[in-house]
mmCIF file of C-alpha atoms in Angstrom:
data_model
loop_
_atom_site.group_PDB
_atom_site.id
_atom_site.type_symbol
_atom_site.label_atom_id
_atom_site.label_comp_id
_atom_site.label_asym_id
_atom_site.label_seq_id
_atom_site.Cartn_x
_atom_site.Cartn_y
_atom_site.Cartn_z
ATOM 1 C CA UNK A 1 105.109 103.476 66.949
ATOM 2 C CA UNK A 2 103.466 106.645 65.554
ATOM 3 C CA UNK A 3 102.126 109.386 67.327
ATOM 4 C CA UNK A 4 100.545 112.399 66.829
ATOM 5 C CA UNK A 5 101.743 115.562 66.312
ATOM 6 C CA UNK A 6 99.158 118.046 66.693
ATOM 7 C CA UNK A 7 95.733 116.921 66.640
ATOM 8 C CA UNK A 8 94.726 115.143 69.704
ATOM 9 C CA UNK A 9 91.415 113.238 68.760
ATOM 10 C CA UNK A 10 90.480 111.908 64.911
ATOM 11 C CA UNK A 11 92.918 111.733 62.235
ATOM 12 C CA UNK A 12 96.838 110.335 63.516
ATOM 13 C CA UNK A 13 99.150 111.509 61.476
ATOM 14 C CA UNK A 14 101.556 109.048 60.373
ATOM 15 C CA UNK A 15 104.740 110.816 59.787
ATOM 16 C CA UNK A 16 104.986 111.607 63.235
ATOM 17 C CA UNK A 17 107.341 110.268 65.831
ATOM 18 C CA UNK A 18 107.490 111.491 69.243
ATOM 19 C CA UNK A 19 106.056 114.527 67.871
ATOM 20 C CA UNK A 20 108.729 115.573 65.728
ATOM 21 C CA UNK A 21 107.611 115.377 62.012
ATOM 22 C CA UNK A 22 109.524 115.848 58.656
ATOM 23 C CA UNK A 23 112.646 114.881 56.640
ATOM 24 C CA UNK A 24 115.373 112.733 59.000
ATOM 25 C CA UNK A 25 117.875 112.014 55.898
ATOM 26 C CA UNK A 26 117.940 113.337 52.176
ATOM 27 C CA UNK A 27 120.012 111.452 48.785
ATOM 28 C CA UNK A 28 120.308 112.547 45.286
ATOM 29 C CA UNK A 29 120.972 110.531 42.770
ATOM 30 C CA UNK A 30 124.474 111.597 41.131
ATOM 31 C CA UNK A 31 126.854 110.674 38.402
ATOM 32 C CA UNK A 32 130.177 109.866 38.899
ATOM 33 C CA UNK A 33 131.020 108.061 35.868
ATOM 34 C CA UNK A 34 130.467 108.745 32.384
ATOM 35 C CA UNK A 35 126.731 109.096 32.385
ATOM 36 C CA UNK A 36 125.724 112.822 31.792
ATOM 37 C CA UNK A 37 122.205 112.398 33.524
ATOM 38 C CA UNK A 38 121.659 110.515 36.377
ATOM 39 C CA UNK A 39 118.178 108.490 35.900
ATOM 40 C CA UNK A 40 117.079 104.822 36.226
ATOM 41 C CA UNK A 41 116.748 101.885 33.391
ATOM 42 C CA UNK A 42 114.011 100.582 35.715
ATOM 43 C CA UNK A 43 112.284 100.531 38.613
ATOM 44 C CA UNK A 44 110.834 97.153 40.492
ATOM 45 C CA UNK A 45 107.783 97.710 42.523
ATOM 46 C CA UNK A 46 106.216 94.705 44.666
ATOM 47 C CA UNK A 47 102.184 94.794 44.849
ATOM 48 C CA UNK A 48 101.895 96.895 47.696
ATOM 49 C CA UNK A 49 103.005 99.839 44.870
ATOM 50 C CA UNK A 50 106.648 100.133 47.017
ATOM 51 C CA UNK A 51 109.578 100.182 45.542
ATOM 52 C CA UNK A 52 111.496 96.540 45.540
ATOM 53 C CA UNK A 53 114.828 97.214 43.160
ATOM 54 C CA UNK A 54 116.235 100.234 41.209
ATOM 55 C CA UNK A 55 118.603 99.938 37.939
ATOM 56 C CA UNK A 56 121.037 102.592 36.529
ATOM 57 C CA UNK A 57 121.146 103.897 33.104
ATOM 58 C CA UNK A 58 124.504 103.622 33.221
ATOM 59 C CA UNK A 59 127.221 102.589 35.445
ATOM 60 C CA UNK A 60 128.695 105.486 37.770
ATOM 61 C CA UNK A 61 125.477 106.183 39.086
ATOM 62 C CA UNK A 62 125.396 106.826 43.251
ATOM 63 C CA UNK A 63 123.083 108.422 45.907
ATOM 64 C CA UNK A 64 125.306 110.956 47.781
ATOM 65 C CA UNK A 65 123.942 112.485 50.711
ATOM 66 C CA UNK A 66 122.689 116.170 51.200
ATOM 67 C CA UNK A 67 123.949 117.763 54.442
ATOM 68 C CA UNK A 68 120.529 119.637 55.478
ATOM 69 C CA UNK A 69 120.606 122.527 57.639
ATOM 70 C CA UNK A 70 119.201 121.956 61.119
ATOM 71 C CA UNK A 71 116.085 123.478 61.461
ATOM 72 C CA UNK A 72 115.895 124.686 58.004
ATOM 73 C CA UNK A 73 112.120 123.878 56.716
ATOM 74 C CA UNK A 74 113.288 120.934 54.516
ATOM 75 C CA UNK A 75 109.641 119.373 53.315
ATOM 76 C CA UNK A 76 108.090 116.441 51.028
ATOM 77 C CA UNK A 77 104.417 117.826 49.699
ATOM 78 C CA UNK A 78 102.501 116.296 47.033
ATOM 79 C CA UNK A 79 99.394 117.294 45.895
ATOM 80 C CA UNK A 80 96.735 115.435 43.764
ATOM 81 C CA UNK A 81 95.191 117.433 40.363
ATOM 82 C CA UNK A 82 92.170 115.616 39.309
ATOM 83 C CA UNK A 83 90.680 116.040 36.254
ATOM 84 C CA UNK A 84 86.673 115.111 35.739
ATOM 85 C CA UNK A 85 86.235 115.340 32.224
ATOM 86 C CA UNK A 86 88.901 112.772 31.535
ATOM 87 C CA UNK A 87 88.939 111.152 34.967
ATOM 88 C CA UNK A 88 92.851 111.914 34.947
ATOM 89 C CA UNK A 89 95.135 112.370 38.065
ATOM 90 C CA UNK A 90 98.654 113.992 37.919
ATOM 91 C CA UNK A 91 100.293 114.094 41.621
ATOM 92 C CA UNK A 92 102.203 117.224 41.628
ATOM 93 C CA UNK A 93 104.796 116.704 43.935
ATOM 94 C CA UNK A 94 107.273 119.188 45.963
ATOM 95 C CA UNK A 95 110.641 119.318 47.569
ATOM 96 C CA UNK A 96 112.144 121.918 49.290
ATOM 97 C CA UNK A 97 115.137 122.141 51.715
ATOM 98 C CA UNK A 98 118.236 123.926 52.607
ATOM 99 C CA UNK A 99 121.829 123.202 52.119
ATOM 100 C CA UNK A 100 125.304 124.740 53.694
ATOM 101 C CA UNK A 101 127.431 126.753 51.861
ATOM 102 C CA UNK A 102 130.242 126.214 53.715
ATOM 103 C CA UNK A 103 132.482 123.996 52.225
ATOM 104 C CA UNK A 104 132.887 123.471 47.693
ATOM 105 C CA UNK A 105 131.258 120.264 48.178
ATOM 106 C CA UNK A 106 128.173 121.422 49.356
ATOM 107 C CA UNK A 107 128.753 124.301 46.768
ATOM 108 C CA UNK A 108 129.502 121.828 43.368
ATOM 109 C CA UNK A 109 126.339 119.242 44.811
ATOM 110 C CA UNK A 110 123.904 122.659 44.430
ATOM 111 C CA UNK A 111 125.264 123.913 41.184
ATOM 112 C CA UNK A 112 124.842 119.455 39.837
ATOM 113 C CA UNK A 113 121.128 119.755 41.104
ATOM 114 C CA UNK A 114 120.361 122.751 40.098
ATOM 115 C CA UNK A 115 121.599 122.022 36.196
ATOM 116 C CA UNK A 116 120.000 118.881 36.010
ATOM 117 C CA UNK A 117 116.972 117.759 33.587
ATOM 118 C CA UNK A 118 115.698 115.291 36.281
ATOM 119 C CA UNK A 119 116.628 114.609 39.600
ATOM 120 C CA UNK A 120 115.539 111.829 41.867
ATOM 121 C CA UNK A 121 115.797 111.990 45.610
ATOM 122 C CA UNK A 122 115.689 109.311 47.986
ATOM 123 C CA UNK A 123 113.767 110.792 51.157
ATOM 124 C CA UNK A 124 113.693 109.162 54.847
ATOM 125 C CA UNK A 125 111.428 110.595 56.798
ATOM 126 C CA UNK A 126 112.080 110.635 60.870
ATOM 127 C CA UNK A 127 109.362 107.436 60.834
ATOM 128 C CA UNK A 128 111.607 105.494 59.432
ATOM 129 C CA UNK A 129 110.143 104.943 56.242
ATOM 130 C CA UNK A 130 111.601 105.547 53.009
ATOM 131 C CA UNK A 131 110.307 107.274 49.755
ATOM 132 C CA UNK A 132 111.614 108.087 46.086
ATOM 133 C CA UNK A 133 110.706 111.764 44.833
ATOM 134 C CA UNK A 134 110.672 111.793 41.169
ATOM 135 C CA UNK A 135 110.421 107.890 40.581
ATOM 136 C CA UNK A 136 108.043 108.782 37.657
ATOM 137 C CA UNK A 137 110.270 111.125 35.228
ATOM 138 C CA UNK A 138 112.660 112.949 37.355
ATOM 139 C CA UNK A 139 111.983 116.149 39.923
ATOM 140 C CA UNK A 140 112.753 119.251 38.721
ATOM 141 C CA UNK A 141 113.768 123.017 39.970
ATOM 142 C CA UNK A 142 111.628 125.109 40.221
ATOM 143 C CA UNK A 143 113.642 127.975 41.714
ATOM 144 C CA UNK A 144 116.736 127.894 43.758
ATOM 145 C CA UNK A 145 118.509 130.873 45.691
ATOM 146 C CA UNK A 146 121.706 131.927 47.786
ATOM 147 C CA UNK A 147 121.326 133.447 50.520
ATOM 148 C CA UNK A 148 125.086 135.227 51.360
ATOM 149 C CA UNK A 149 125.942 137.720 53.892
ATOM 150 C CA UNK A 150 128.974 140.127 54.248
ATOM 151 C CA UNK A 151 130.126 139.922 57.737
ATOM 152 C CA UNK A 152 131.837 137.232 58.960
ATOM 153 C CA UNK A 153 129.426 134.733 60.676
ATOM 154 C CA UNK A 154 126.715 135.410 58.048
ATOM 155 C CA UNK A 155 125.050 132.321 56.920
ATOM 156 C CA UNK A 156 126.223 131.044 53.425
ATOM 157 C CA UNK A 157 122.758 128.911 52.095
ATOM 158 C CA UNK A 158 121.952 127.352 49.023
ATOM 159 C CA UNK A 159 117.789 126.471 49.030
ATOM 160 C CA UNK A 160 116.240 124.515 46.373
ATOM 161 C CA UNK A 161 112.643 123.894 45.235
ATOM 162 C CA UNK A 162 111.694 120.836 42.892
ATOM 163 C CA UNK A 163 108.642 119.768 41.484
ATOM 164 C CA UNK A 164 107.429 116.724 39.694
ATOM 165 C CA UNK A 165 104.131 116.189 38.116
ATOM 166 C CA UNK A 166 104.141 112.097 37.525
ATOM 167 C CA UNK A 167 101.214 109.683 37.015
ATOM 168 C CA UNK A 168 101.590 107.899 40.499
ATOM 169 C CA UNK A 169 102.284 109.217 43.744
ATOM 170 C CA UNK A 170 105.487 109.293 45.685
ATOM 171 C CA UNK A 171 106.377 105.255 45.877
ATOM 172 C CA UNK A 172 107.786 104.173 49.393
ATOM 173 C CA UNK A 173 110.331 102.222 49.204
ATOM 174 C CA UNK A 174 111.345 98.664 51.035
ATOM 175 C CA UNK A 175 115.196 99.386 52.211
ATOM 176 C CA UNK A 176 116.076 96.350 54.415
ATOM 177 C CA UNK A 177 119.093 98.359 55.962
ATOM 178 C CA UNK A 178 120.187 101.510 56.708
ATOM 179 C CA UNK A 179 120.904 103.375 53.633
ATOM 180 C CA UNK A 180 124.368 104.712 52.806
ATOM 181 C CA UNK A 181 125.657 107.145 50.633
#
């Protein structure tokens, strides 16, 4: 069951467990075949607005997993733009987190985000609960940097920021087991 994380009476905030918020486990949607971008034919939502099914647009398509860096400020934000004279809404979403440099895996999954058009991001939060970042039209960077030192030690980091600005708001999705890569 939820707790709360900081406030003590009022609002409980829901992506808290044990009072330890934010991002347990983080996917990206890759190629591995011949598909040059990695995006969905479709996506299946039940009428609760969550996410039921996902289809390719090509074969080849799999969600590796990113290796986050522990205690790196890895974060899912969205924000809601409203505007009154056409009674639009565009949810501006944002995702930010830290990667190793360690290793040329880590190294070739940063350079495949960062030249992507679109990028879609399967995000489980410590809950429990499961969301898709970019499930309207793809997430994509906003700025990404290295952060490199000389001596030996020195953190090797790659950090990314992606944005989305999509019609509907970050859909949960229903995953019935636990997720592999």
């Amino acid at each position: 069951m939820a707790t709360n994380c900081v406030i003590t009476n009022g609002l409980a905030l829901q992506s808290c467990v044990n009072n330890v918020p934010g991002i347990d486990e983080l996917y990206v949607l890759t190629s591995t075949g011949a598909c040059q971008n990695a995006s969905f034919a479709s996506i299946t939502y039940n009428g609760n607005g969550s996410i039921t099914a996902l289809s390719g647009a090509c074969s080849g398509l799999t969600f590796q997993e990113i290796d986050l860096v522990r205690n790196s400020a890895a974060a899912l934000n969205e924000e809601t733009s409203v505007n009154i004279a056409s009674l639009g809404f565009t949810f501006n979403t944002n995702l930010t987190f830290t990667i190793p440099g360690y290793a040329q895996e880590h190294t070739n999954l940063y350079q495949e985000i960062v030249k992507n058009t679109e990028s879609y991001f399967i995000v489980k939060l410590k809950t429990g609960k499961y969301f898709l970042a970019g499930a309207d039209g793809g997430m994509f960077i906003s700025s990404a940097t290295i952060v490199s030192g000389s001596l030996p030690g020195d953190d090797q980091l790659y950090t990314l920021n992606l944005t989305s600005n999509g019609t509907i708001s970050v859909p949960e999705m229903v995953v019935s087991t636990t997720l592999d890569a």
